[in-house]
Amino acid sequence: MVVNRDSQEEEIMESLKYLKLLTERYPTISDASTEIINLQAILNLPKGTEHFLTDIHGEYEAFVHVLKNASGVIKRKIEDRFGNYLSQKEIKKLASLIYYPEQKLEIIQKEQENLNDWYKITLYRIIEVCRICSTKYTRSKVRKALPKDFAYIIEELLHERRDVFNKQDYYDEIINSIITVDRAREFIIALSNLIQRFVIDRLHIIGDIYDRGPGSHIILEKLINYHSLDIQWGNHDILWMGAAAGSMVCTANVVRISSRYGNLDTIEEGYGINLLPLATFAMETYKDDPCTCFSPILDEEDVYTNKEEELISRMHKAIAIIQFKLEGEIINRRREFKMEHRLVLNNIDFTAGKITIEGITYDLKDKSFPTINPKNPYELTPEEREVIEKLQSSFMNSDKLRNHIEFLFSKGSMYLNYNNNLLFHACIPLEEDGSFSSFEVSGKKFKGKELLDELERAAREGYYSKNKDKKLYGQDILWYLWTGKNSPLFGKEKMTTFERYFIEDKTTHKEPKNPYYKYRDSEEFCIKILKEFGLESQEAHIINGHMPVESKKGESPIKANGKLLVIDGGFSKAYQKKTGLAGYTLINNSFGLQLVSHEPFKSTEAAIKEETDIRSTLIVLEKNVERKTVGDTDIGEELKNQIKDLKLLLSAYRRGIIKEKL
């Protein structure tokens, strides 16, 4: 007997195993129907606000402030709600309170003569801001975010209806009781943190959390506790990931860069890594060498004695020489990397104190190489080997560093497609003619999207693999991603570290950019990149960091008629003289794309005591004709698929194919 089935029944039968699993969560027709109604309603809520930051480089104070003020979003919401009857001074005070509630309340409690009156006025205002920030979310999502101590009270106040006369006394009494029982301080802190939580739905960090600035570890702690984020690895991040994995050459690079910027506290105090073996070795080996070419680059606020600077300079030189030797080992071991031109130690005439680079001979600024054997320049001395092995062990055994790096692996990737935006740190490697460059990974050649996928796979093996050979190869790839010609995270032909230290002629310091940077101004080229990664919408964009935008020279962060946005504007103080500002951030909300440029951040203390905010300029890049909803996002697509599955389950129940679990 032939059974005739309609198309929906066939679909149910094909998905029967999965639908039976769904019955565990939705055991009845009523349960499935309710969830469909809930999800369908969520699709029509406004799209959540996304916040994009990049190239933070350890500048934790500025980063934390931008995170707290959501690139000016919170202040704009205060102005929208209270701008007609609060002065700018009052708006600034309220904004500062929301950013730094604990610290600000300490000052206010000392200044206010009638604290209870101030509490009452402020509580009404801050509840109103919180209500505005929470309106994009379902009650369920809001409820999950509420602090346990005040969950019921906040929920009641957020959904207050002033037009309901019978309840006005009820709401007023809640406020009065909060003050009477001496919980106003804690309540304001809870609400302020909630506003910061609600105002941004998703945070995107497009690389380079580490190096240069003093607080990379503080930034990572902040990110670990953030409610929703993703990270696209930068070349500086990958270096620390390699060091934590056990790569000696990545470890040497990390210590060298920290020495160069006088930023050893991150290593020693932030991660509890012992640098005494390096210091002892450097003082003994270079005791008669002032190491002036290796003097640290310090900020004005850095305070070091002459002896401390001398010690850092010697440590700096010692680890740099170890790094050059270790890099030679990898270049010789991985011929497929094609980096033999970086075997510069082979080109030194140690007797004459000269070096030949690309056929031209230069004088060396520093001619003292007590640990280099001219006949075998890449061989580590026993003492150097002991130092780097101790450092390797310290990096691998730092619990805090391991926690941070595993967080980077779990939340991070080489690139991300998210809501029609392609996020990656630096570039897609190209040839001069604009075609995708191919590079050999694990014996096979890849290019474009496949290359990034394979490099990410190898990088993860460098940290997690139990196979000795795969782990070593992965660690070598982590180093290549830091410095190699075809690295999507580096984006240059070569890294001229040796030349910058040892050769006066600045023409040798040049690091030619990948052709990507020549083509990125072309809209046609950007569309080609987007298609390679599966994004064909007219609204798709590429969002990058890595190369600071020199706004000082008139460079715009907006490329290719708005198809590509470069939001590295100089978070790091080391770049701000070059860029002329202190970074760009990007906001993508239900109304469109907004680019925000920031002036340098004074200090957290000034933000609290003087109520100074980062001066920011908002540029509306794209304004949506119709306000975008959750249904227009990637999450919306997932919800639509869930609705489709639930409708199948509902049909299976009603057809009697699956029984309800009553």
XYZ file of C-alpha atoms in Angstrom:
662
model
C 0.000 0.000 0.000
C 1.446 3.420 -1.011
C 1.143 6.203 1.589
C 0.738 9.681 0.093
C 2.448 12.376 2.176
C 2.311 16.111 1.701
C 5.550 18.125 1.652
C 5.271 19.211 5.290
C 4.787 15.638 6.493
C 7.843 14.593 4.488
C 9.803 17.392 6.158
C 8.583 16.227 9.581
C 9.641 12.639 8.868
C 13.088 13.774 7.670
C 13.552 15.803 10.884
C 11.833 13.334 13.227
C 14.921 12.525 15.313
C 15.636 16.204 15.931
C 11.979 17.041 16.618
C 11.819 14.328 19.272
C 14.784 15.997 20.980
C 12.869 19.311 20.896
C 10.030 17.720 22.856
C 12.320 17.702 25.917
C 12.079 21.510 25.998
C 8.618 21.895 24.470
C 6.606 18.840 25.602
C 3.144 20.144 24.632
C 1.325 22.079 21.911
C 0.923 24.924 24.393
C 4.682 25.091 25.121
C 5.634 25.109 21.428
C 2.962 27.702 20.581
C 4.045 30.026 23.400
C 7.680 29.904 22.299
C 6.743 30.661 18.677
C 4.774 33.706 19.853
C 7.713 34.866 22.038
C 10.305 34.459 19.275
C 8.090 36.107 16.672
C 7.684 39.108 18.968
C 11.448 39.335 19.618
C 12.065 39.598 15.847
C 10.246 42.938 15.904
C 12.279 44.517 18.706
C 14.865 47.162 17.677
C 18.286 45.764 16.792
C 20.748 45.863 19.701
C 23.626 48.363 19.654
C 27.057 47.052 18.620
C 30.250 48.771 19.778
C 33.508 48.337 17.813
C 36.966 49.051 19.269
C 40.438 48.188 18.062
C 44.159 48.604 18.805
C 43.784 49.306 22.507
C 47.460 48.465 23.172
C 47.265 48.274 26.947
C 45.776 51.767 27.437
C 43.387 50.509 30.077
C 42.205 53.850 31.517
C 41.047 55.217 28.157
C 39.625 51.811 27.205
C 37.636 51.424 30.428
C 36.249 54.939 30.051
C 35.147 54.364 26.445
C 33.557 51.106 27.573
C 31.750 52.866 30.422
C 30.483 55.780 28.333
C 29.784 53.563 25.278
C 31.545 56.069 22.997
C 29.208 58.826 24.169
C 25.946 56.857 23.789
C 25.020 57.178 27.476
C 25.507 60.932 27.531
C 23.455 61.310 24.336
C 20.604 59.346 25.934
C 20.747 61.631 28.991
C 20.645 64.685 26.699
C 17.728 63.260 24.698
C 15.712 62.707 27.876
C 16.730 65.644 30.083
C 18.242 68.154 27.643
C 15.272 70.515 27.883
C 15.487 71.086 31.622
C 18.934 70.043 32.865
C 21.990 72.257 32.379
C 25.109 70.879 30.696
C 26.778 70.890 34.110
C 24.004 68.709 35.557
C 24.117 66.387 32.526
C 27.881 65.980 32.940
C 27.452 65.238 36.644
C 24.804 62.585 35.983
C 26.907 60.998 33.222
C 29.992 60.914 35.445
C 27.923 59.268 38.198
C 26.744 56.536 35.810
C 30.303 55.889 34.547
C 31.965 55.778 37.986
C 29.201 55.331 40.589
C 31.318 54.062 43.513
C 33.990 56.750 43.275
C 31.578 59.568 42.430
C 29.266 58.759 45.335
C 32.153 59.014 47.806
C 32.704 62.626 46.709
C 29.003 63.528 46.585
C 28.294 62.106 50.048
C 30.889 64.519 51.479
C 29.657 67.538 49.496
C 25.866 67.314 49.786
C 24.218 69.043 52.728
C 20.860 67.312 52.217
C 21.872 63.915 50.920
C 18.386 62.360 51.084
C 16.916 65.017 48.785
C 19.798 64.512 46.364
C 19.235 60.749 46.466
C 15.543 61.162 45.662
C 16.104 63.444 42.671
C 18.998 61.334 41.372
C 17.178 58.025 41.769
C 14.263 59.240 39.646
C 16.670 60.473 36.955
C 18.852 57.394 36.885
C 15.818 55.069 36.815
C 14.548 57.006 33.800
C 17.893 56.577 31.970
C 17.894 52.879 32.823
C 14.322 52.527 31.538
C 15.256 54.143 28.196
C 18.295 51.862 27.812
C 16.276 48.716 28.572
C 13.418 49.288 26.127
C 15.124 47.335 23.326
C 14.984 44.104 25.283
C 12.340 41.630 26.356
C 11.335 41.571 30.019
C 12.922 38.141 30.210
C 16.297 39.428 28.988
C 16.109 42.428 31.305
C 15.202 40.186 34.232
C 18.244 37.942 33.625
C 20.558 40.958 33.748
C 19.218 42.362 37.017
C 21.377 42.148 40.161
C 19.840 39.664 42.619
C 19.724 42.092 45.547
C 17.458 44.556 43.742
C 15.906 42.459 40.966
C 12.267 42.752 42.054
C 12.461 46.471 42.906
C 14.254 47.432 39.675
C 11.819 45.414 37.579
C 8.880 47.200 39.193
C 10.438 50.640 38.669
C 11.517 49.987 35.080
C 7.984 49.078 34.126
C 6.367 51.905 36.084
C 3.390 53.521 34.349
C 2.931 57.092 35.522
C -0.505 57.249 33.906
C -1.799 54.630 36.353
C -2.947 56.867 39.249
C -3.497 54.052 41.750
C 0.146 52.984 41.549
C 1.898 56.354 41.817
C 2.030 56.258 45.612
C 3.349 52.693 45.395
C 6.291 53.748 43.184
C 7.036 56.822 45.301
C 7.094 54.699 48.429
C 9.648 52.330 46.843
C 11.993 55.271 46.296
C 11.417 56.630 49.811
C 12.014 53.207 51.357
C 15.271 52.725 49.450
C 16.516 55.972 51.004
C 15.072 55.291 54.465
C 16.733 51.874 54.825
C 20.054 53.396 53.704
C 20.346 51.427 50.445
C 20.347 54.372 48.023
C 24.104 54.186 47.441
C 24.028 50.481 46.544
C 20.912 50.995 44.424
C 22.518 53.789 42.363
C 25.607 51.630 41.793
C 23.429 48.710 40.659
C 21.430 50.911 38.278
C 24.563 52.548 36.839
C 26.133 49.176 36.092
C 22.849 48.073 34.557
C 22.785 51.110 32.247
C 26.317 50.288 31.084
C 25.132 46.705 30.496
C 21.978 47.649 28.564
C 23.381 50.413 26.389
C 25.630 48.001 24.420
C 24.289 44.649 23.275
C 27.501 43.369 21.660
C 31.141 44.445 21.856
C 33.615 43.761 19.021
C 37.364 44.029 19.719
C 39.214 44.031 16.389
C 42.640 43.124 17.711
C 45.733 44.322 19.549
C 44.778 44.354 23.188
C 48.427 43.785 24.137
C 51.711 45.748 24.193
C 52.905 49.325 24.506
C 50.490 50.528 27.222
C 50.701 49.468 30.876
C 47.448 47.553 31.450
C 46.747 44.780 28.929
C 46.058 42.365 31.791
C 43.550 44.819 33.314
C 41.755 45.099 29.970
C 41.534 41.303 29.669
C 40.023 41.048 33.161
C 37.401 43.610 32.144
C 36.619 41.753 28.915
C 36.330 38.363 30.623
C 33.447 39.765 32.688
C 31.733 41.484 29.746
C 28.264 40.202 28.899
C 28.606 39.695 25.116
C 31.657 40.102 22.914
C 33.929 38.706 20.240
C 37.595 39.322 19.482
C 39.479 39.284 16.195
C 43.113 38.555 16.945
C 45.726 41.221 16.282
C 49.422 40.585 15.640
C 50.344 41.726 19.156
C 47.733 39.403 20.679
C 49.016 36.448 18.649
C 52.520 37.071 20.016
C 51.324 36.695 23.614
C 49.264 33.660 22.614
C 52.443 32.121 21.195
C 54.393 32.922 24.357
C 51.724 31.294 26.533
C 51.796 28.261 24.209
C 55.512 27.796 24.870
C 57.092 29.402 21.797
C 60.504 30.717 22.850
C 60.702 33.154 19.952
C 57.277 34.642 20.783
C 58.334 34.892 24.429
C 61.515 36.745 23.451
C 59.520 39.157 21.276
C 57.028 39.850 24.085
C 59.802 40.624 26.586
C 61.694 42.736 24.038
C 58.643 44.900 23.233
C 57.826 45.314 26.930
C 61.440 46.383 27.531
C 61.352 48.775 24.573
C 58.357 50.639 26.011
C 59.461 50.442 29.656
C 56.430 48.285 30.331
C 57.808 45.330 32.280
C 55.209 45.721 35.033
C 52.627 43.933 32.887
C 54.897 40.883 32.780
C 56.161 41.001 36.368
C 53.231 42.358 38.374
C 50.376 41.643 35.973
C 51.300 38.027 35.312
C 53.776 37.221 38.086
C 56.554 36.302 35.639
C 60.075 36.420 37.060
C 62.497 38.530 34.988
C 65.371 38.224 37.474
C 67.235 35.572 35.416
C 67.220 37.910 32.399
C 68.252 40.913 34.514
C 71.117 38.969 36.121
C 72.317 37.686 32.752
C 72.085 41.143 31.133
C 73.989 42.912 33.919
C 76.780 40.346 33.776
C 77.031 39.997 29.985
C 76.626 43.690 29.086
C 78.108 45.271 32.215
C 80.631 47.317 30.170
C 78.097 48.131 27.434
C 75.813 51.176 27.934
C 73.379 49.659 25.356
C 72.327 53.175 24.316
C 70.625 51.894 21.151
C 68.282 49.971 23.442
C 67.201 52.781 25.774
C 63.483 52.365 26.512
C 60.901 54.646 24.900
C 59.158 56.205 27.883
C 56.048 58.332 28.397
C 56.343 61.625 30.270
C 54.688 60.124 33.360
C 57.135 57.190 33.523
C 59.556 57.704 36.404
C 62.730 55.630 36.287
C 66.107 56.301 37.892
C 69.201 56.289 35.689
C 70.187 52.900 37.084
C 66.763 51.461 36.298
C 66.940 52.766 32.737
C 70.411 51.271 32.338
C 69.172 47.898 33.580
C 66.173 47.934 31.215
C 68.472 48.890 28.321
C 70.771 45.933 29.015
C 67.826 43.552 29.408
C 66.401 44.961 26.203
C 69.570 44.256 24.234
C 70.065 40.823 25.782
C 66.570 39.617 24.852
C 66.759 41.216 21.381
C 69.910 39.214 20.520
C 68.262 36.047 21.855
C 65.204 36.837 19.701
C 67.265 37.260 16.506
C 68.957 33.922 17.126
C 65.680 32.111 17.775
C 64.138 33.610 14.646
C 67.038 32.200 12.647
C 66.217 28.729 13.986
C 62.621 28.956 12.695
C 63.597 30.448 9.321
C 66.003 27.552 8.769
C 63.483 25.005 10.064
C 60.553 26.295 7.968
C 61.892 26.935 4.479
C 58.285 27.173 3.239
C 58.012 30.481 5.128
C 60.487 31.946 2.585
C 62.111 34.289 5.095
C 65.781 33.583 4.396
C 66.276 37.294 3.565
C 65.737 37.971 7.298
C 68.802 35.957 8.326
C 70.588 39.269 8.902
C 73.143 38.023 11.449
C 74.850 36.144 8.589
C 75.577 39.498 6.926
C 77.507 41.100 9.783
C 81.244 41.781 9.434
C 82.055 41.578 13.143
C 85.646 42.771 12.670
C 84.744 45.896 10.700
C 81.490 46.559 12.569
C 79.474 46.664 9.355
C 76.509 44.841 7.836
C 75.394 44.284 4.250
C 71.662 44.502 3.529
C 70.368 43.942 -0.020
C 73.821 44.578 -1.467
C 74.504 47.803 0.456
C 76.974 47.963 3.356
C 76.169 50.039 6.442
C 78.008 50.923 9.639
C 76.525 49.384 12.760
C 75.505 51.842 15.492
C 76.260 49.161 18.105
C 79.247 46.884 17.459
C 79.267 44.910 20.702
C 78.111 41.285 20.276
C 79.700 39.338 23.136
C 77.338 36.356 22.804
C 77.473 35.901 19.009
C 79.855 33.375 17.473
C 80.712 34.776 13.990
C 81.099 31.207 12.657
C 77.652 30.195 13.946
C 75.766 33.446 14.690
C 72.404 31.783 15.419
C 73.695 29.485 18.135
C 72.506 30.414 21.646
C 75.145 30.402 24.352
C 74.419 28.037 27.287
C 73.603 31.088 29.417
C 71.180 32.486 26.809
C 69.540 29.078 26.473
C 69.067 28.911 30.246
C 67.510 32.409 30.354
C 65.005 31.765 27.564
C 64.045 28.360 28.960
C 63.310 29.932 32.347
C 61.236 32.642 30.690
C 59.408 30.046 28.605
C 58.553 28.095 31.745
C 57.366 31.233 33.568
C 55.062 32.262 30.732
C 53.599 28.767 30.384
C 53.031 28.417 34.126
C 51.388 31.777 34.816
C 47.810 30.858 35.772
C 46.544 34.370 35.071
C 48.163 34.494 31.631
C 46.805 31.039 30.786
C 43.326 32.190 31.791
C 43.583 35.287 29.595
C 44.999 33.452 26.586
C 42.413 30.681 26.742
C 39.777 33.415 26.831
C 41.328 34.869 23.652
C 41.164 31.459 21.999
C 37.560 30.843 23.084
C 36.179 34.273 22.158
C 38.590 35.076 19.341
C 39.215 34.243 15.710
C 41.112 35.439 12.641
C 37.973 37.093 11.257
C 34.240 37.301 11.853
C 31.129 37.802 9.715
C 28.558 39.546 11.900
C 25.405 41.354 10.806
C 26.693 42.036 7.279
C 30.073 43.271 8.507
C 33.397 41.509 7.905
C 35.749 42.080 10.831
C 39.475 41.361 10.685
C 42.490 43.083 12.171
C 44.827 43.952 9.317
C 44.442 42.668 5.759
C 43.746 39.888 3.284
C 47.178 39.119 1.725
C 47.329 40.126 -1.946
C 49.735 40.027 -4.873
C 50.667 43.225 -6.726
C 47.975 42.556 -9.358
C 45.268 42.399 -6.662
C 44.855 38.621 -6.701
C 44.830 36.680 -3.444
C 48.289 35.553 -2.264
C 48.741 31.840 -1.660
C 50.708 30.499 1.281
C 51.628 26.982 2.298
C 50.108 25.702 5.544
C 50.760 22.111 6.639
C 52.035 21.172 3.173
C 49.119 22.626 1.143
C 48.667 26.063 -0.425
C 45.709 28.267 0.499
C 44.531 31.790 -0.268
C 41.724 34.194 0.608
C 39.212 32.982 3.173
C 40.631 29.436 3.154
C 44.060 30.795 4.107
C 42.677 32.559 7.185
C 40.760 29.414 8.153
C 43.865 27.226 7.884
C 46.093 29.685 9.734
C 43.562 29.802 12.574
C 43.418 25.995 12.724
C 47.233 25.783 12.884
C 47.391 28.535 15.529
C 44.952 26.634 17.741
C 47.044 23.477 17.354
C 50.069 25.484 18.492
C 48.373 25.940 21.847
C 46.142 22.900 22.290
C 47.631 20.004 20.300
C 49.068 17.020 22.178
C 51.038 15.984 19.078
C 54.587 17.307 19.504
C 55.205 18.009 15.793
C 51.818 19.689 15.223
C 52.247 21.781 18.351
C 55.714 22.968 17.269
C 54.462 23.754 13.765
C 51.498 25.651 15.204
C 53.810 27.684 17.439
C 55.976 28.548 14.427
C 52.795 29.667 12.631
C 51.921 31.877 15.622
C 55.307 33.581 15.190
C 54.808 33.840 11.398
C 51.456 35.546 12.000
C 53.379 38.171 13.962
C 55.981 38.938 11.330
C 55.512 37.018 8.046
C 54.905 38.523 4.606
C 51.646 36.625 4.042
C 50.301 37.127 7.552
C 46.786 38.629 7.564
C 47.636 40.116 10.976
C 50.889 41.849 9.968
C 50.238 43.181 6.464
C 53.798 44.118 5.558
C 56.597 42.639 3.480
C 59.065 42.430 6.361
C 59.632 43.540 9.948
C 62.853 45.559 10.149
C 63.466 45.202 13.883
C 67.229 44.605 13.552
C 67.699 47.573 11.214
C 65.879 49.950 13.562
C 68.218 49.083 16.393
C 71.518 48.871 14.550
C 71.452 50.998 11.350
C 71.228 54.789 11.249
C 70.012 55.003 7.645
C 66.211 55.144 7.920
C 65.679 53.842 4.400
C 66.524 50.408 5.845
C 63.741 50.802 8.430
C 60.978 50.828 5.826
C 58.415 48.040 5.978
C 56.552 48.026 2.635
C 52.830 47.419 3.076
C 50.958 44.547 1.496
C 49.200 45.540 -1.788
C 45.927 45.238 0.157
C 46.551 48.791 1.386
C 46.811 50.034 -2.191
C 43.564 48.386 -3.260
C 41.434 49.053 -0.171
C 40.315 52.463 -1.501
C 38.546 50.699 -4.370
C 34.866 49.899 -3.813
C 35.066 47.158 -6.443
C 37.972 45.529 -4.608
C 36.143 45.669 -1.253
C 33.086 44.012 -2.815
C 35.405 41.258 -4.089
C 36.750 40.695 -0.553
C 33.245 40.652 0.918
C 32.086 38.074 -1.647
C 35.091 35.898 -0.837
C 33.770 35.741 2.728
C 30.169 35.142 1.697
C 28.817 38.695 2.132
C 26.976 39.938 -0.939
C 24.560 42.439 0.591
C 24.651 46.068 -0.556
C 24.883 47.000 3.138
C 28.011 44.903 3.856
C 31.198 46.568 5.153
C 34.790 45.659 5.995
C 35.939 46.904 9.418
C 39.700 46.944 10.168
C 42.249 48.240 12.623
C 46.059 47.770 12.663
C 47.209 50.759 10.588
C 46.649 54.028 12.498
C 44.658 56.578 10.506
C 46.744 59.740 10.261
C 43.914 62.249 10.559
C 46.588 64.849 11.279
C 47.582 64.567 7.612
C 43.996 64.575 6.400
C 43.595 60.812 6.076
C 40.026 59.576 6.426
C 39.023 56.368 8.212
C 36.288 55.942 5.560
C 37.541 54.112 2.469
C 35.981 52.892 -0.786
C 32.858 55.071 -0.566
C 32.136 53.735 2.907
C 32.602 50.049 2.091
C 35.691 49.849 4.338
C 36.180 51.511 7.724
C 39.540 51.719 9.505
C 38.946 52.469 13.174
C 42.521 52.526 14.498
C 43.057 56.153 15.332
C 45.595 55.899 18.128
C 44.298 54.546 21.436
C 47.967 54.004 22.229
C 49.812 57.103 23.388
C 52.775 55.942 21.279
C 50.716 56.678 18.138
C 48.892 59.872 19.119
C 51.556 62.299 17.891
C 51.343 60.579 14.523
C 47.549 60.322 14.301
C 46.551 63.592 15.932
C 43.770 61.999 17.980
C 43.150 59.160 20.436
C 41.245 56.637 18.444
C 38.096 55.886 16.524
C 35.255 53.698 17.636
C 32.190 52.599 15.725
C 28.564 52.295 16.803
C 26.080 50.194 14.832
C 22.554 50.580 16.173
C 19.015 50.218 14.835
C 19.265 53.648 13.175
C 22.542 53.006 11.299
C 26.345 53.290 11.468
C 28.026 56.021 13.476
C 31.767 56.721 13.552
C 33.131 58.376 16.698
C 36.536 60.080 16.898
C 38.053 60.682 20.324
C 40.476 63.214 21.723
C 43.079 62.017 24.266
C 41.746 60.877 27.626
C 43.031 62.979 30.504
C 42.681 60.488 33.378
C 40.156 58.481 35.372
C 40.718 60.837 38.309
C 39.804 63.858 36.183
C 36.730 62.071 34.818
C 35.528 61.524 38.386
C 36.572 64.706 40.170
C 36.355 67.242 37.327
C 33.640 65.362 35.394
C 35.704 65.582 32.208
C 34.612 63.182 29.514
C 36.543 62.199 26.389
C 35.660 64.822 23.815
C 34.180 62.865 20.952
C 32.921 63.794 17.504
C 30.069 61.765 16.003
C 29.799 61.184 12.244
C 26.656 59.483 10.957
C 27.920 57.217 8.176
C 24.662 55.540 7.200
C 21.136 56.208 8.394
C 18.603 53.440 7.900
C 15.424 54.433 6.069
C 13.565 52.040 8.344
C 14.761 51.265 11.844
C 16.427 47.827 11.887
C 14.931 45.107 14.046
C 16.288 41.890 15.554
C 14.746 40.160 12.530
C 17.304 41.929 10.295
C 20.304 40.504 12.186
C 22.232 37.228 12.318
C 20.519 36.415 15.606
C 17.224 37.089 13.855
C 18.083 34.465 11.245
C 18.774 31.966 14.024
C 15.433 32.810 15.654
C 13.626 32.372 12.324
C 15.168 28.903 11.997
C 14.038 28.093 15.537
C 10.507 29.259 14.687
C 10.520 27.065 11.580
C 11.554 24.032 13.658
C 8.933 24.771 16.312
C 6.228 25.082 13.669
C 7.237 21.632 12.374
C 7.028 20.292 15.933
C 3.605 21.888 16.340
C 2.432 20.257 13.123
C 3.860 16.890 14.240
C 1.875 17.144 17.489
C -1.346 18.055 15.661
C -0.934 15.290 13.072
C -0.327 12.734 15.789
C 3.163 11.883 14.503
C 4.632 12.865 17.890
C 2.697 12.573 21.151
C 2.507 15.397 23.668
C 4.173 14.747 27.033
C 1.276 15.818 29.232
